[in-house]
mmCIF file of C-alpha atoms and ligand atoms in Angstrom:
data_model
loop_
_atom_site.group_PDB
_atom_site.id
_atom_site.type_symbol
_atom_site.label_atom_id
_atom_site.label_comp_id
_atom_site.label_asym_id
_atom_site.label_seq_id
_atom_site.Cartn_x
_atom_site.Cartn_y
_atom_site.Cartn_z
ATOM 1 C CA MET K 1 135.214 76.267 11.175
ATOM 2 C CA PRO K 2 131.798 76.851 12.722
ATOM 3 C CA PRO K 3 131.706 76.845 16.528
ATOM 4 C CA THR K 4 131.160 73.486 18.248
ATOM 5 C CA LEU K 5 127.524 72.418 18.182
ATOM 6 C CA ARG K 6 126.350 72.818 21.775
ATOM 7 C CA LEU K 7 123.075 71.495 23.129
ATOM 8 C CA ARG K 8 121.330 72.100 26.434
ATOM 9 C CA VAL K 9 118.856 69.482 27.502
ATOM 10 C CA THR K 10 115.862 69.019 29.775
ATOM 11 C CA PRO K 11 116.350 67.589 33.284
ATOM 12 C CA ALA K 12 114.671 64.341 32.186
ATOM 13 C CA ALA K 13 117.027 63.958 29.209
ATOM 14 C CA GLU K 14 119.970 64.787 31.473
ATOM 15 C CA ARG K 15 119.007 62.008 33.883
ATOM 16 C CA GLN K 16 118.670 59.509 31.026
ATOM 17 C CA ILE K 17 122.071 60.359 29.602
ATOM 18 C CA ARG K 18 123.732 60.213 33.005
ATOM 19 C CA ARG K 19 122.337 56.715 33.372
ATOM 20 C CA GLY K 20 124.139 55.829 30.162
ATOM 21 C CA HIS K 21 121.218 55.920 27.773
ATOM 22 C CA PRO K 22 122.540 56.405 24.231
ATOM 23 C CA TRP K 23 119.779 58.546 22.722
ATOM 24 C CA LEU K 24 118.872 62.210 23.001
ATOM 25 C CA PHE K 25 115.440 62.782 21.500
ATOM 26 C CA ASP K 26 114.464 66.042 19.797
ATOM 27 C CA GLY K 27 112.027 66.772 22.647
ATOM 28 C CA GLY K 28 114.862 66.588 25.181
ATOM 29 C CA ILE K 29 116.707 69.575 23.683
ATOM 30 C CA ARG K 30 116.095 72.920 25.400
ATOM 31 C CA ALA K 31 118.472 75.032 23.355
ATOM 32 C CA GLN K 32 121.224 74.761 20.806
ATOM 33 C CA ASN K 33 123.728 77.378 19.632
ATOM 34 C CA ARG K 34 123.122 76.781 15.915
ATOM 35 C CA PRO K 35 121.514 74.320 13.507
ATOM 36 C CA GLY K 36 123.454 71.070 13.276
ATOM 37 C CA ALA K 37 124.535 69.073 10.235
ATOM 38 C CA ASP K 38 124.135 65.315 9.938
ATOM 39 C CA GLY K 39 127.022 63.435 11.443
ATOM 40 C CA GLU K 40 128.676 66.345 13.192
ATOM 41 C CA LEU K 41 129.708 65.982 16.763
ATOM 42 C CA ALA K 42 127.215 67.546 19.154
ATOM 43 C CA VAL K 43 128.312 68.326 22.683
ATOM 44 C CA ILE K 44 125.626 68.042 25.336
ATOM 45 C CA TYR K 45 125.755 70.188 28.474
ATOM 46 C CA ASP K 46 123.937 69.800 31.753
ATOM 47 C CA ARG K 47 121.930 72.455 33.619
ATOM 48 C CA ARG K 48 125.091 73.899 35.128
ATOM 49 C CA ASP K 49 126.858 74.070 31.788
ATOM 50 C CA ARG K 50 129.095 71.151 32.492
ATOM 51 C CA PHE K 51 130.005 68.575 29.864
ATOM 52 C CA LEU K 52 127.557 65.692 29.876
ATOM 53 C CA ALA K 53 128.094 63.762 26.676
ATOM 54 C CA ALA K 54 129.027 63.939 23.010
ATOM 55 C CA GLY K 55 127.462 62.186 20.072
ATOM 56 C CA LEU K 56 126.461 62.192 16.439
ATOM 57 C CA TYR K 57 123.821 64.682 15.328
ATOM 58 C CA ASP K 58 121.039 63.593 12.968
ATOM 59 C CA HIS K 59 118.773 66.468 11.948
ATOM 60 C CA ALA K 60 116.014 64.307 10.423
ATOM 61 C CA SER K 61 115.617 61.718 13.158
ATOM 62 C CA PRO K 62 113.596 62.066 16.357
ATOM 63 C CA ILE K 63 116.731 60.524 17.895
ATOM 64 C CA ARG K 64 118.563 63.802 17.395
ATOM 65 C CA VAL K 65 121.855 62.730 18.976
ATOM 66 C CA ARG K 66 123.301 59.257 19.364
ATOM 67 C CA VAL K 67 125.687 59.378 22.270
ATOM 68 C CA LEU K 68 129.199 58.085 21.685
ATOM 69 C CA HIS K 69 130.647 59.126 25.002
ATOM 70 C CA HIS K 70 129.416 60.410 28.353
ATOM 71 C CA GLY K 71 131.153 61.352 31.583
ATOM 72 C CA GLN K 72 134.439 63.269 31.387
ATOM 73 C CA PRO K 73 135.170 65.350 28.277
ATOM 74 C CA CYS K 74 137.373 63.601 25.740
ATOM 75 C CA ARG K 75 138.449 63.874 22.119
ATOM 76 C CA ILE K 76 136.452 61.734 19.750
ATOM 77 C CA ASP K 77 138.971 61.173 16.994
ATOM 78 C CA SER K 78 140.282 58.220 15.034
ATOM 79 C CA ALA K 79 142.237 56.964 18.071
ATOM 80 C CA TRP K 80 139.015 57.005 20.065
ATOM 81 C CA PHE K 81 137.191 54.937 17.428
ATOM 82 C CA ALA K 82 140.149 52.540 17.201
ATOM 83 C CA ALA K 83 140.176 52.005 20.975
ATOM 84 C CA ASN K 84 136.419 51.460 21.016
ATOM 85 C CA LEU K 85 136.579 48.940 18.222
ATOM 86 C CA ASP K 86 139.383 47.106 20.011
ATOM 87 C CA ARG K 87 137.228 46.883 23.107
ATOM 88 C CA ALA K 88 134.305 45.369 21.174
ATOM 89 C CA LEU K 89 136.617 42.904 19.434
ATOM 90 C CA ALA K 90 138.360 41.881 22.652
ATOM 91 C CA MET K 91 135.016 40.982 24.207
ATOM 92 C CA ARG K 92 134.460 38.507 21.392
ATOM 93 C CA ASP K 93 137.948 36.999 21.343
ATOM 94 C CA SER K 94 136.836 33.856 23.084
ATOM 95 C CA LEU K 95 133.864 33.394 20.720
ATOM 96 C CA ALA K 96 135.849 33.167 17.509
ATOM 97 C CA ALA K 97 136.577 29.597 16.482
ATOM 98 C CA ALA K 98 137.839 27.883 13.373
ATOM 99 C CA ASP K 99 134.465 26.233 12.862
ATOM 100 C CA THR K 100 132.429 29.396 13.533
ATOM 101 C CA THR K 101 133.384 32.238 11.212
ATOM 102 C CA GLY K 102 130.082 34.148 11.317
ATOM 103 C CA LEU K 103 130.058 36.531 14.272
ATOM 104 C CA ARG K 104 128.709 39.934 15.243
ATOM 105 C CA LEU K 105 131.661 42.145 16.129
ATOM 106 C CA VAL K 106 129.856 45.375 17.000
ATOM 107 C CA ASN K 107 126.285 45.354 18.249
ATOM 108 C CA GLY K 108 125.194 48.957 17.884
ATOM 109 C CA GLU K 109 124.236 50.903 21.013
ATOM 110 C CA ASN K 110 125.045 47.868 23.160
ATOM 111 C CA ASP K 111 128.716 48.231 22.245
ATOM 112 C CA GLY K 112 128.763 52.021 22.283
ATOM 113 C CA TRP K 113 128.310 52.355 18.503
ATOM 114 C CA PRO K 114 124.758 53.701 18.243
ATOM 115 C CA GLY K 115 123.039 52.911 14.960
ATOM 116 C CA LEU K 116 125.807 50.728 13.558
ATOM 117 C CA VAL K 117 126.488 47.006 13.418
ATOM 118 C CA LEU K 118 129.474 45.093 12.153
ATOM 119 C CA ASP K 119 129.214 41.412 11.274
ATOM 120 C CA ARG K 120 131.986 39.147 10.096
ATOM 121 C CA TYR K 121 131.416 36.341 7.626
ATOM 122 C CA ALA K 122 134.724 34.524 7.088
ATOM 123 C CA GLY K 123 136.880 36.947 5.061
ATOM 124 C CA ALA K 124 134.168 39.566 4.610
ATOM 125 C CA LEU K 125 132.735 42.198 6.913
ATOM 126 C CA ALA K 126 129.273 43.710 6.651
ATOM 127 C CA LEU K 127 129.063 47.230 8.055
ATOM 128 C CA LYS K 128 125.454 48.288 8.433
ATOM 129 C CA ILE K 129 124.365 51.782 9.392
ATOM 130 C CA TYR K 130 120.921 52.809 10.576
ATOM 131 C CA THR K 131 121.401 56.584 10.629
ATOM 132 C CA ALA K 132 122.669 59.182 8.163
ATOM 133 C CA ALA K 133 124.834 60.479 10.996
ATOM 134 C CA TRP K 134 127.420 57.808 10.234
ATOM 135 C CA PHE K 135 127.999 58.786 6.592
ATOM 136 C CA SER K 136 130.566 61.439 7.451
ATOM 137 C CA ARG K 137 132.545 58.935 9.593
ATOM 138 C CA LEU K 138 132.608 56.182 6.979
ATOM 139 C CA PRO K 139 136.011 57.097 5.487
ATOM 140 C CA LEU K 140 137.504 56.891 8.991
ATOM 141 C CA LEU K 141 135.759 53.607 9.818
ATOM 142 C CA VAL K 142 136.582 51.923 6.532
ATOM 143 C CA ASN K 143 140.198 52.928 7.011
ATOM 144 C CA LEU K 144 140.182 51.519 10.505
ATOM 145 C CA LEU K 145 138.636 48.220 9.369
ATOM 146 C CA GLY K 146 141.228 47.970 6.601
ATOM 147 C CA GLU K 147 143.963 48.209 9.270
ATOM 148 C CA LYS K 148 142.379 45.762 11.711
ATOM 149 C CA PHE K 149 141.291 43.247 9.089
ATOM 150 C CA PRO K 150 143.857 43.300 6.310
ATOM 151 C CA ALA K 151 142.763 41.505 3.125
ATOM 152 C CA HIS K 152 139.127 41.439 4.234
ATOM 153 C CA SER K 153 136.338 42.831 2.108
ATOM 154 C CA VAL K 154 134.013 45.380 3.683
ATOM 155 C CA VAL K 155 130.457 45.564 2.365
ATOM 156 C CA LEU K 156 128.383 48.595 3.296
ATOM 157 C CA ARG K 157 124.710 48.071 4.117
ATOM 158 C CA LEU K 158 122.224 50.880 4.591
ATOM 159 C CA SER K 159 119.012 50.489 6.540
ATOM 160 C CA ARG K 160 115.851 50.950 4.514
ATOM 161 C CA ASN K 161 115.325 54.570 5.561
ATOM 162 C CA LEU K 162 118.703 55.680 4.165
ATOM 163 C CA SER K 163 119.577 56.416 0.588
ATOM 164 C CA GLY K 164 123.169 56.154 -0.509
ATOM 165 C CA SER K 165 125.237 58.552 -2.534
ATOM 166 C CA GLY K 166 128.515 58.360 -4.455
ATOM 167 C CA ASP K 167 130.569 55.407 -3.257
ATOM 168 C CA TRP K 168 128.384 54.907 -0.220
ATOM 169 C CA ARG K 169 125.662 52.715 -1.682
ATOM 170 C CA ASP K 170 123.796 49.802 -0.159
ATOM 171 C CA GLY K 171 125.636 46.578 -0.955
ATOM 172 C CA ALA K 172 128.811 48.260 -2.250
ATOM 173 C CA THR K 173 132.221 46.814 -1.387
ATOM 174 C CA VAL K 174 133.940 49.801 0.199
ATOM 175 C CA SER K 175 137.260 48.146 1.001
ATOM 176 C CA GLY K 176 139.186 45.033 -0.008
ATOM 177 C CA PRO K 177 138.458 42.535 -2.763
ATOM 178 C CA PRO K 178 135.047 43.213 -4.366
ATOM 179 C CA ILE K 179 132.198 40.999 -3.183
ATOM 180 C CA THR K 180 130.220 40.019 -6.255
ATOM 181 C CA ASP K 181 128.578 36.835 -5.015
ATOM 182 C CA ARG K 182 127.382 35.175 -1.859
ATOM 183 C CA VAL K 183 129.963 34.495 0.839
ATOM 184 C CA ILE K 184 130.382 31.061 2.444
ATOM 185 C CA PHE K 185 130.962 30.977 6.174
ATOM 186 C CA SER K 186 130.850 28.348 8.942
ATOM 187 C CA GLU K 187 128.771 28.008 12.025
ATOM 188 C CA THR K 188 129.781 25.220 14.419
ATOM 189 C CA GLY K 189 131.105 23.362 11.392
ATOM 190 C CA LEU K 190 128.011 23.737 9.217
ATOM 191 C CA LYS K 191 128.446 25.850 6.114
ATOM 192 C CA PHE K 192 126.065 28.561 4.962
ATOM 193 C CA TYR K 193 125.800 31.096 2.204
ATOM 194 C CA ALA K 194 125.227 34.711 3.194
ATOM 195 C CA ASP K 195 124.279 37.416 0.752
ATOM 196 C CA LEU K 196 126.006 40.378 2.338
ATOM 197 C CA ARG K 197 124.968 42.700 -0.477
ATOM 198 C CA ARG K 198 121.236 42.132 -0.410
ATOM 199 C CA GLY K 199 120.264 39.664 2.321
ATOM 200 C CA GLN K 200 118.067 40.438 5.316
ATOM 201 C CA LYS K 201 119.909 42.046 8.230
ATOM 202 C CA THR K 202 123.493 41.605 6.983
ATOM 203 C CA GLY K 203 122.837 38.339 5.148
ATOM 204 C CA PHE K 204 122.040 35.839 7.881
ATOM 205 C CA PHE K 205 120.335 35.625 11.274
ATOM 206 C CA LEU K 206 123.522 35.197 13.266
ATOM 207 C CA ASP K 207 121.564 35.974 16.429
ATOM 208 C CA GLN K 208 119.885 32.543 16.454
ATOM 209 C CA ARG K 209 123.170 30.610 16.534
ATOM 210 C CA ASP K 210 122.854 29.357 20.116
ATOM 211 C CA ASN K 211 119.235 28.299 19.635
ATOM 212 C CA ARG K 212 120.171 26.473 16.457
ATOM 213 C CA ARG K 213 122.917 24.621 18.318
ATOM 214 C CA ARG K 214 120.509 23.677 21.079
ATOM 215 C CA VAL K 215 117.898 22.481 18.585
ATOM 216 C CA GLY K 216 120.567 20.398 16.854
ATOM 217 C CA GLU K 217 121.395 18.734 20.163
ATOM 218 C CA LEU K 218 117.743 17.868 20.769
ATOM 219 C CA ALA K 219 116.959 16.645 17.254
ATOM 220 C CA ALA K 220 118.074 12.994 17.160
ATOM 221 C CA GLY K 221 115.377 10.736 15.768
ATOM 222 C CA ARG K 222 112.785 13.507 15.599
ATOM 223 C CA ASP K 223 110.422 14.525 12.830
ATOM 224 C CA MET K 224 111.181 18.227 12.597
ATOM 225 C CA LEU K 225 109.053 21.105 11.389
ATOM 226 C CA ASN K 226 110.846 24.428 10.877
ATOM 227 C CA LEU K 227 108.286 27.169 10.353
ATOM 228 C CA PHE K 228 109.593 30.501 8.972
ATOM 229 C CA SER K 229 112.693 28.565 7.991
ATOM 230 C CA PHE K 230 114.388 31.346 6.013
ATOM 231 C CA THR K 231 117.539 29.759 4.497
ATOM 232 C CA GLY K 232 117.357 26.679 6.682
ATOM 233 C CA GLY K 233 119.536 27.422 9.707
ATOM 234 C CA PHE K 234 117.479 25.394 12.174
ATOM 235 C CA SER K 235 116.725 22.738 9.524
ATOM 236 C CA LEU K 236 120.381 21.989 8.871
ATOM 237 C CA TYR K 237 121.251 21.813 12.546
ATOM 238 C CA ALA K 238 118.378 19.372 13.078
ATOM 239 C CA ALA K 239 119.509 17.232 10.140
ATOM 240 C CA ARG K 240 123.086 17.151 11.399
ATOM 241 C CA GLY K 241 121.782 16.304 14.861
ATOM 242 C CA GLY K 242 120.138 13.168 13.489
ATOM 243 C CA ALA K 243 116.539 14.231 12.830
ATOM 244 C CA GLY K 244 114.598 11.497 11.052
ATOM 245 C CA ARG K 245 113.023 13.990 8.701
ATOM 246 C CA VAL K 246 112.907 17.761 8.246
ATOM 247 C CA THR K 247 110.144 19.954 6.813
ATOM 248 C CA SER K 248 110.869 23.645 6.211
ATOM 249 C CA VAL K 249 108.135 26.176 5.540
ATOM 250 C CA ASP K 250 108.678 29.755 4.393
ATOM 251 C CA LEU K 251 106.716 32.276 2.388
ATOM 252 C CA SER K 252 109.746 33.280 0.369
ATOM 253 C CA GLN K 253 110.648 31.223 -2.690
ATOM 254 C CA HIS K 254 114.013 32.895 -2.652
ATOM 255 C CA ALA K 255 114.756 31.844 0.949
ATOM 256 C CA LEU K 256 113.816 28.237 0.102
ATOM 257 C CA ALA K 257 116.101 28.238 -2.936
ATOM 258 C CA GLU K 258 118.907 29.412 -0.632
ATOM 259 C CA LEU K 259 117.983 26.664 1.786
ATOM 260 C CA ARG K 260 118.454 24.061 -0.960
ATOM 261 C CA ASP K 261 121.851 25.571 -1.753
ATOM 262 C CA ASN K 262 122.821 25.428 1.921
ATOM 263 C CA TRP K 263 121.768 21.779 2.060
ATOM 264 C CA GLN K 264 123.963 21.061 -0.938
ATOM 265 C CA LEU K 265 126.846 22.913 0.675
ATOM 266 C CA ASN K 266 126.787 20.436 3.572
ATOM 267 C CA HIS K 267 126.551 17.323 1.457
ATOM 268 C CA ALA K 268 129.800 15.966 2.838
ATOM 269 C CA ASN K 269 128.038 15.525 6.168
ATOM 270 C CA SER K 270 126.318 12.141 5.955
ATOM 271 C CA ALA K 271 123.618 13.001 8.514
ATOM 272 C CA VAL K 272 122.624 16.015 6.412
ATOM 273 C CA ARG K 273 122.930 14.142 3.130
ATOM 274 C CA ASP K 274 120.798 11.240 4.304
ATOM 275 C CA CYS K 275 118.087 13.248 6.065
ATOM 276 C CA PRO K 276 114.823 13.325 4.078
ATOM 277 C CA HIS K 277 113.961 16.963 3.601
ATOM 278 C CA GLU K 278 111.002 18.815 2.198
ATOM 279 C CA GLU K 279 110.643 22.562 1.513
ATOM 280 C CA ILE K 280 107.220 24.091 1.359
ATOM 281 C CA GLN K 281 106.428 27.574 0.150
ATOM 282 C CA ALA K 282 103.413 28.686 2.142
ATOM 283 C CA ASP K 283 102.075 31.087 4.690
ATOM 284 C CA ALA K 284 103.111 29.416 7.933
ATOM 285 C CA PHE K 285 99.902 30.336 9.784
ATOM 286 C CA ASP K 286 97.683 28.881 7.024
ATOM 287 C CA TRP K 287 99.862 25.860 6.541
ATOM 288 C CA LEU K 288 99.928 24.983 10.225
ATOM 289 C CA ALA K 289 96.148 25.262 10.403
ATOM 290 C CA GLN K 290 95.640 22.740 7.628
ATOM 291 C CA THR K 291 98.456 20.187 8.029
ATOM 292 C CA GLY K 292 97.339 16.783 9.189
ATOM 293 C CA ARG K 293 100.742 15.654 10.410
ATOM 294 C CA ARG K 294 102.200 15.749 13.891
ATOM 295 C CA TYR K 295 105.800 16.660 14.541
ATOM 296 C CA SER K 296 108.104 15.737 17.380
ATOM 297 C CA LEU K 297 110.294 18.843 17.045
ATOM 298 C CA MET K 298 108.901 22.173 16.026
ATOM 299 C CA VAL K 299 110.595 25.575 15.708
ATOM 300 C CA LEU K 300 108.410 28.661 15.330
ATOM 301 C CA ASP K 301 110.596 31.667 14.519
ATOM 302 C CA PRO K 302 108.438 34.299 12.801
ATOM 303 C CA PRO K 303 109.719 37.676 11.618
ATOM 304 C CA SER K 304 109.166 40.592 13.974
ATOM 305 C CA LEU K 305 105.411 40.802 14.459
ATOM 306 C CA ALA K 306 105.524 44.208 16.164
ATOM 307 C CA LYS K 307 107.433 46.745 14.114
ATOM 308 C CA ARG K 308 105.981 49.574 16.188
ATOM 309 C CA GLU K 309 104.728 49.921 19.739
ATOM 310 C CA ALA K 310 101.166 50.170 18.388
ATOM 311 C CA ASP K 311 101.472 46.635 16.917
ATOM 312 C CA ARG K 312 102.156 45.121 20.340
ATOM 313 C CA PRO K 313 98.672 43.848 21.246
ATOM 314 C CA ALA K 314 98.131 42.306 17.804
ATOM 315 C CA ALA K 315 101.589 40.742 17.925
ATOM 316 C CA LEU K 316 100.901 39.139 21.313
ATOM 317 C CA GLY K 317 97.704 37.691 19.864
ATOM 318 C CA ALA K 318 99.591 36.323 16.859
ATOM 319 C CA TYR K 319 102.298 34.734 19.034
ATOM 320 C CA GLN K 320 99.651 33.049 21.108
ATOM 321 C CA LYS K 321 97.742 31.828 18.066
ATOM 322 C CA LEU K 322 100.939 30.434 16.593
ATOM 323 C CA ALA K 323 101.884 28.616 19.797
ATOM 324 C CA ARG K 324 98.364 27.172 20.046
ATOM 325 C CA ALA K 325 98.418 25.979 16.452
ATOM 326 C CA GLY K 326 101.873 24.510 16.991
ATOM 327 C CA LEU K 327 100.758 22.656 20.106
ATOM 328 C CA ARG K 328 97.876 21.085 18.166
ATOM 329 C CA ARG K 329 100.385 19.551 15.763
ATOM 330 C CA LEU K 330 102.947 18.566 18.426
ATOM 331 C CA ALA K 331 103.389 14.828 18.915
ATOM 332 C CA GLY K 332 103.592 13.153 22.324
ATOM 333 C CA ARG K 333 107.043 13.684 23.898
ATOM 334 C CA GLY K 334 107.471 16.434 21.323
ATOM 335 C CA LEU K 335 109.605 19.558 21.631
ATOM 336 C CA LEU K 336 108.269 22.975 20.753
ATOM 337 C CA VAL K 337 110.511 26.039 20.446
ATOM 338 C CA CYS K 338 108.729 29.402 20.261
ATOM 339 C CA CYS K 339 110.817 32.450 19.343
ATOM 340 C CA SER K 340 110.198 36.180 19.147
ATOM 341 C CA CYS K 341 112.438 38.850 17.649
ATOM 342 C CA SER K 342 110.123 41.803 18.345
ATOM 343 C CA ALA K 343 111.761 44.485 20.496
ATOM 344 C CA HIS K 344 108.307 45.875 21.281
ATOM 345 C CA VAL K 345 107.264 42.593 22.883
ATOM 346 C CA SER K 346 108.962 42.026 26.237
ATOM 347 C CA THR K 347 110.234 38.633 27.342
ATOM 348 C CA GLU K 348 107.643 38.643 30.157
ATOM 349 C CA ASP K 349 104.733 39.302 27.793
ATOM 350 C CA PHE K 350 105.953 36.776 25.262
ATOM 351 C CA LEU K 351 106.337 34.122 27.949
ATOM 352 C CA ALA K 352 102.913 34.978 29.347
ATOM 353 C CA VAL K 353 101.092 34.419 26.044
ATOM 354 C CA THR K 354 102.987 31.272 25.076
ATOM 355 C CA ARG K 355 102.568 29.794 28.567
ATOM 356 C CA ALA K 356 98.855 30.594 28.380
ATOM 357 C CA ALA K 357 98.680 28.677 25.092
ATOM 358 C CA VAL K 358 100.389 25.730 26.807
ATOM 359 C CA THR K 359 98.021 25.800 29.770
ATOM 360 C CA GLY K 360 95.037 26.165 27.456
ATOM 361 C CA SER K 361 96.060 23.086 25.476
ATOM 362 C CA GLY K 362 95.177 20.963 28.498
ATOM 363 C CA ARG K 363 98.232 18.822 27.820
ATOM 364 C CA GLN K 364 100.952 17.932 30.241
ATOM 365 C CA ILE K 365 103.848 20.098 29.156
ATOM 366 C CA ARG K 366 107.118 20.967 30.822
ATOM 367 C CA GLU K 367 109.073 24.130 30.176
ATOM 368 C CA LEU K 368 112.693 23.224 29.504
ATOM 369 C CA ALA K 369 114.403 26.577 28.993
ATOM 370 C CA VAL K 370 114.110 30.260 28.212
ATOM 371 C CA THR K 371 116.931 31.758 26.147
ATOM 372 C CA GLY K 372 117.918 35.228 24.968
ATOM 373 C CA HIS K 373 120.701 36.915 23.062
ATOM 374 C CA PRO K 374 123.945 35.094 22.278
ATOM 375 C CA PRO K 375 127.095 36.769 23.687
ATOM 376 C CA ASP K 376 128.152 38.408 20.410
ATOM 377 C CA HIS K 377 124.750 40.163 20.361
ATOM 378 C CA ARG K 378 125.251 41.451 23.898
ATOM 379 C CA VAL K 379 122.611 43.776 25.370
ATOM 380 C CA THR K 380 123.481 46.749 27.552
ATOM 381 C CA VAL K 381 120.532 48.939 26.553
ATOM 382 C CA GLU K 382 117.462 47.110 27.806
ATOM 383 C CA GLU K 383 115.016 48.477 25.247
ATOM 384 C CA LEU K 384 117.140 46.992 22.484
ATOM 385 C CA ARG K 385 116.645 43.479 23.777
ATOM 386 C CA TYR K 386 114.530 41.730 21.163
ATOM 387 C CA LEU K 387 115.344 38.031 20.968
ATOM 388 C CA LYS K 388 113.767 35.454 23.259
ATOM 389 C CA ALA K 389 112.850 31.820 22.934
ATOM 390 C CA VAL K 390 111.105 29.284 25.118
ATOM 391 C CA TYR K 391 111.438 25.497 24.894
ATOM 392 C CA PHE K 392 108.543 23.198 25.827
ATOM 393 C CA GLN K 393 108.354 19.434 26.006
ATOM 394 C CA SER K 394 105.080 17.543 25.976
ATOM 395 C CA ALA K 395 104.493 14.377 27.985
HETATM 396 N N1 LIG J 401 114.658 30.995 11.669
HETATM 397 C C1 LIG J 401 115.413 31.718 10.682
HETATM 398 C C2 LIG J 401 115.056 33.181 10.625
HETATM 399 C C3 LIG J 401 113.605 33.459 10.330
HETATM 400 S S1 LIG J 401 113.359 35.016 9.637
HETATM 401 C C4 LIG J 401 116.898 31.496 10.919
HETATM 402 O O1 LIG J 401 117.299 30.991 11.979
HETATM 403 O O2 LIG J 401 117.688 31.822 10.038
HETATM 404 C C5 LIG J 401 111.690 35.016 9.232
HETATM 405 C C6 LIG J 401 111.341 34.274 7.955
HETATM 406 O O3 LIG J 401 109.905 34.216 7.913
HETATM 407 C C7 LIG J 401 111.770 34.917 6.646
HETATM 408 O O4 LIG J 401 112.477 33.973 5.900
HETATM 409 C C8 LIG J 401 110.449 35.265 5.916
HETATM 410 O O5 LIG J 401 110.509 35.004 4.523
HETATM 411 C C9 LIG J 401 109.499 34.312 6.551
HETATM 412 N N2 LIG J 401 108.079 34.713 6.594
HETATM 413 C C10 LIG J 401 107.552 35.941 6.818
HETATM 414 N N3 LIG J 401 106.204 35.873 6.887
HETATM 415 C C11 LIG J 401 105.868 34.563 6.712
HETATM 416 C C12 LIG J 401 104.643 33.852 6.682
HETATM 417 N N4 LIG J 401 103.483 34.471 6.878
HETATM 418 N N5 LIG J 401 104.682 32.525 6.492
HETATM 419 C C13 LIG J 401 105.863 31.881 6.306
HETATM 420 N N6 LIG J 401 107.044 32.497 6.324
HETATM 421 C C14 LIG J 401 107.056 33.822 6.510
#
């Protein structure tokens, strides 16, 4: 056995970790006793050689260590992972419901599992890792999930920067009955397909659940436009909520085909069945600029427009342009919902540009609400907050 991997860090890094920040960057390391291997436990010491934290080492990432534990020394073994998982699950106990079987169970850093998320879709779990550091812990985790969720399937997902090996491949069922097709799950009684093996994120945008519910409650009698519809989450909620008509626009043919399947899946619901619905494959920006219609309920939920910090100014411009274009097509007494899922765009900045679009429209518009993450996507690390939405109503 090689000696424990020991790191000494800069005063700035020490302060960050003491505050509970989960990342140690390569630049924060002053010294280490030997080269580390991916996924091994690194122990971080403070200036006076006292234990500070322990976490997973990742030699190729600028985030060199993802902290699992800080404070008093402790053993990070299978019992530790089991207790941590129990804590994350207990926090979500009250959120599980018979009619909502799609839920995030572990939200990465925010739940003390840096670089890992766990989503549940009915009888299947999607375990997604964002760092190679987790590979060596996968046998332990899969075992643990098998114990906690007997008879469930576990599908492994790897973020784009990771390549799999052996049994650990993107989309592979690593425990339980093999997943060979899409999974059907429920959200507040609506049914959806999720492609756990290949879909975006882990197959569905579970994070927008509360906004979808809210939109459904506001939809009665409205002519709804869902831009960037993906597989129709907002569209179906609006239809169930009594929208007079629903138009969904997305660039992806595949997403629109899934949307049609989701519509079919909810055919037993008469409001959904009877709601006239149109799907349009188009660039949402172009389409909005040329449509002649006005809508009384509009949802603008684009993909992340700032993937990096450097994209921030352009993204703010795009959000503003989108809100302006939306406002031009918003009917009197219409509702406009603007969303952003860019972590590099703060809530304040997003609100500032959308509010400026509202003011610039010269119309009388009231702000109804600002929303953020749903409870299963809890945020404890501020810089990982990404989701925000603002609701406007025109006079
Ligand atoms: N509102 C959705 C999630 C939207 S994800 C939900 O609640 O489930 C973003 C979607 O935007 C994806 O489906 C992607 O295909 C689509 N998209 C990306 N760029 C686009 C563009 N320029 N025009 C239209 N759709 C686009």
